Short mmCIF file of C-alpha atoms in Angstrom, two decimals:
data_model
loop_
_atom_site.label_atom_id
_atom_site.label_comp_id
_atom_site.label_asym_id
_atom_site.label_seq_id
_atom_site.Cartn_x
_atom_site.Cartn_y
_atom_site.Cartn_z
CA UNK A 24 -21.57 23.86 11.53
CA UNK A 25 -18.72 22.38 13.67
CA UNK A 26 -15.26 21.66 12.04
CA UNK A 27 -14.29 19.04 14.22
CA UNK A 28 -16.34 16.01 12.56
CA UNK A 29 -15.10 17.01 9.16
CA UNK A 30 -11.71 16.53 10.27
CA UNK A 31 -12.49 13.33 12.02
CA UNK A 32 -14.27 12.25 8.88
CA UNK A 33 -11.10 13.10 6.54
CA UNK A 34 -8.95 11.24 8.56
CA UNK A 35 -11.16 8.42 8.95
CA UNK A 36 -11.65 8.05 4.91
CA UNK A 37 -7.89 8.37 4.30
CA UNK A 38 -7.15 5.45 6.73
CA UNK A 39 -9.98 3.32 5.67
CA UNK A 40 -8.74 3.95 2.04
CA UNK A 41 -5.26 2.81 2.82
CA UNK A 42 -6.29 -0.38 4.86
CA UNK A 43 -8.80 -1.12 2.37
CA UNK A 44 -6.05 -1.28 -0.47
CA UNK A 45 -3.80 -3.41 1.89
CA UNK A 46 -6.89 -5.75 2.30
CA UNK A 47 -7.39 -6.09 -1.37
CA UNK A 48 -3.75 -7.06 -1.96
CA UNK A 49 -4.24 -9.69 0.56
CA UNK A 50 -7.58 -10.98 -1.02
CA UNK A 51 -6.23 -10.57 -4.53
CA UNK A 52 -8.97 -8.06 -5.40
CA UNK A 53 -6.87 -5.28 -6.58
CA UNK A 54 -7.29 -3.90 -10.40
CA UNK A 55 -5.26 -5.90 -12.90
CA UNK A 56 -5.62 -6.04 -16.55
CA UNK A 57 -4.79 -9.82 -17.40
CA UNK A 58 -6.62 -9.96 -20.93
CA UNK A 59 -3.67 -8.65 -23.03
CA UNK A 60 -1.20 -10.55 -20.63
CA UNK A 61 -2.87 -14.10 -20.92
CA UNK A 62 -2.86 -13.78 -24.75
CA UNK A 63 0.97 -13.99 -24.35
CA UNK A 64 2.81 -17.04 -24.35
CA UNK A 65 2.38 -18.55 -20.78
CA UNK A 66 6.02 -18.08 -19.77
CA UNK A 67 6.13 -14.54 -20.96
CA UNK A 68 2.83 -13.68 -19.34
CA UNK A 69 4.05 -15.07 -15.95
CA UNK A 70 7.27 -12.76 -16.33
CA UNK A 71 5.04 -9.90 -17.31
CA UNK A 72 2.98 -10.44 -14.22
CA UNK A 73 5.97 -10.95 -12.09
CA UNK A 74 7.84 -7.78 -13.36
CA UNK A 75 4.76 -5.87 -12.71
CA UNK A 76 4.34 -7.06 -9.14
CA UNK A 77 8.24 -6.49 -8.62
CA UNK A 78 7.61 -2.87 -9.80
CA UNK A 79 4.33 -2.51 -7.56
CA UNK A 80 6.52 -3.72 -4.80
CA UNK A 81 9.63 -1.14 -5.26
CA UNK A 82 7.26 1.44 -5.64
CA UNK A 83 5.29 0.74 -2.12
CA UNK A 84 8.82 0.44 -0.54
CA UNK A 85 9.72 3.75 -1.87
CA UNK A 86 6.66 5.31 -0.61
CA UNK A 87 7.47 3.94 2.67
CA UNK A 88 10.99 5.35 2.64
CA UNK A 89 9.25 8.49 1.68
CA UNK A 90 6.31 8.57 3.93
CA UNK A 91 9.21 7.84 6.88
CA UNK A 92 10.97 11.04 5.77
CA UNK A 93 7.85 13.03 5.49
CA UNK A 94 7.12 12.00 9.29
CA UNK A 95 10.30 13.03 10.23
CA UNK A 96 9.92 16.32 8.76
CA UNK A 97 6.63 16.66 10.75
CA UNK A 98 8.24 15.67 13.97
CA UNK A 99 11.13 18.11 13.44
CA UNK A 100 8.32 21.09 12.45
CA UNK A 101 4.98 20.14 14.21
CA UNK A 102 1.69 21.10 12.54
CA UNK A 103 -1.46 20.99 14.36
CA UNK A 104 -4.74 20.45 12.72
CA UNK A 105 -7.01 23.62 12.60
CA UNK A 106 -10.18 22.09 14.41
CA UNK A 107 -8.89 19.28 16.73
CA UNK A 108 -5.13 20.57 17.38
CA UNK A 109 -3.91 17.06 16.62
CA UNK A 110 -0.41 16.76 15.59
CA UNK A 111 -0.20 15.99 11.98
CA UNK A 112 2.51 13.32 11.89
CA UNK A 113 -0.32 10.89 13.57
CA UNK A 114 -2.89 11.21 10.72
CA UNK A 115 -0.14 11.28 8.16
CA UNK A 116 1.39 8.10 9.18
CA UNK A 117 -0.97 6.40 7.13
CA UNK A 118 1.28 6.92 4.09
CA UNK A 119 4.23 4.71 5.32
CA UNK A 120 1.80 2.23 7.20
CA UNK A 121 -0.43 1.70 4.28
CA UNK A 122 2.18 1.17 1.81
CA UNK A 123 4.00 -0.90 4.02
CA UNK A 124 1.15 -3.35 4.52
CA UNK A 125 0.76 -3.54 0.84
CA UNK A 126 4.37 -4.30 0.19
CA UNK A 127 3.89 -7.07 3.30
CA UNK A 128 0.76 -8.65 1.50
CA UNK A 129 2.69 -8.65 -2.10
CA UNK A 130 5.62 -10.46 -0.17
CA UNK A 131 3.13 -12.82 1.67
CA UNK A 132 1.30 -13.61 -1.64
CA UNK A 133 4.61 -14.52 -3.46
CA UNK A 134 5.78 -16.58 -0.32
CA UNK A 135 2.46 -18.73 -0.31
CA UNK A 136 2.67 -18.85 -4.23
CA UNK A 137 6.21 -20.41 -4.01
CA UNK A 138 5.50 -22.38 -0.98
CA UNK A 139 2.68 -23.97 -3.03
CA UNK A 140 4.65 -24.97 -6.06
CA UNK A 141 4.02 -22.01 -8.40
CA UNK A 142 0.49 -23.18 -9.68
CA UNK A 143 -0.81 -20.96 -12.40
CA UNK A 144 -0.42 -17.34 -12.43
CA UNK A 145 0.66 -15.51 -8.99
CA UNK A 146 -2.51 -12.89 -9.42
#
């Protein structure tokens, strides 16, 4: 069996997962448990949702920073993949790109929510 198709499949799956996660944020299709939150008083439930989204945004931005540091490390100390000989900074750049896109989509979602007058929940 050849090794290079397996490497390409791995890189493609990882990139598809992160890009799909970003699309889920855009389409509001990410997993969220709202049963307990909706049982709270409306103002409290809104505050809980906004706090959870803010924590999610902070985590995404943290992962962008960590991902950029990791890419800098790979630039300083290059590693090549075994079968294709690809410099690992390119496939590993999915980390800051994917989390950056998710953070952008969260900010975009709240921008549109505020612009429309904050109807219902931002979820």
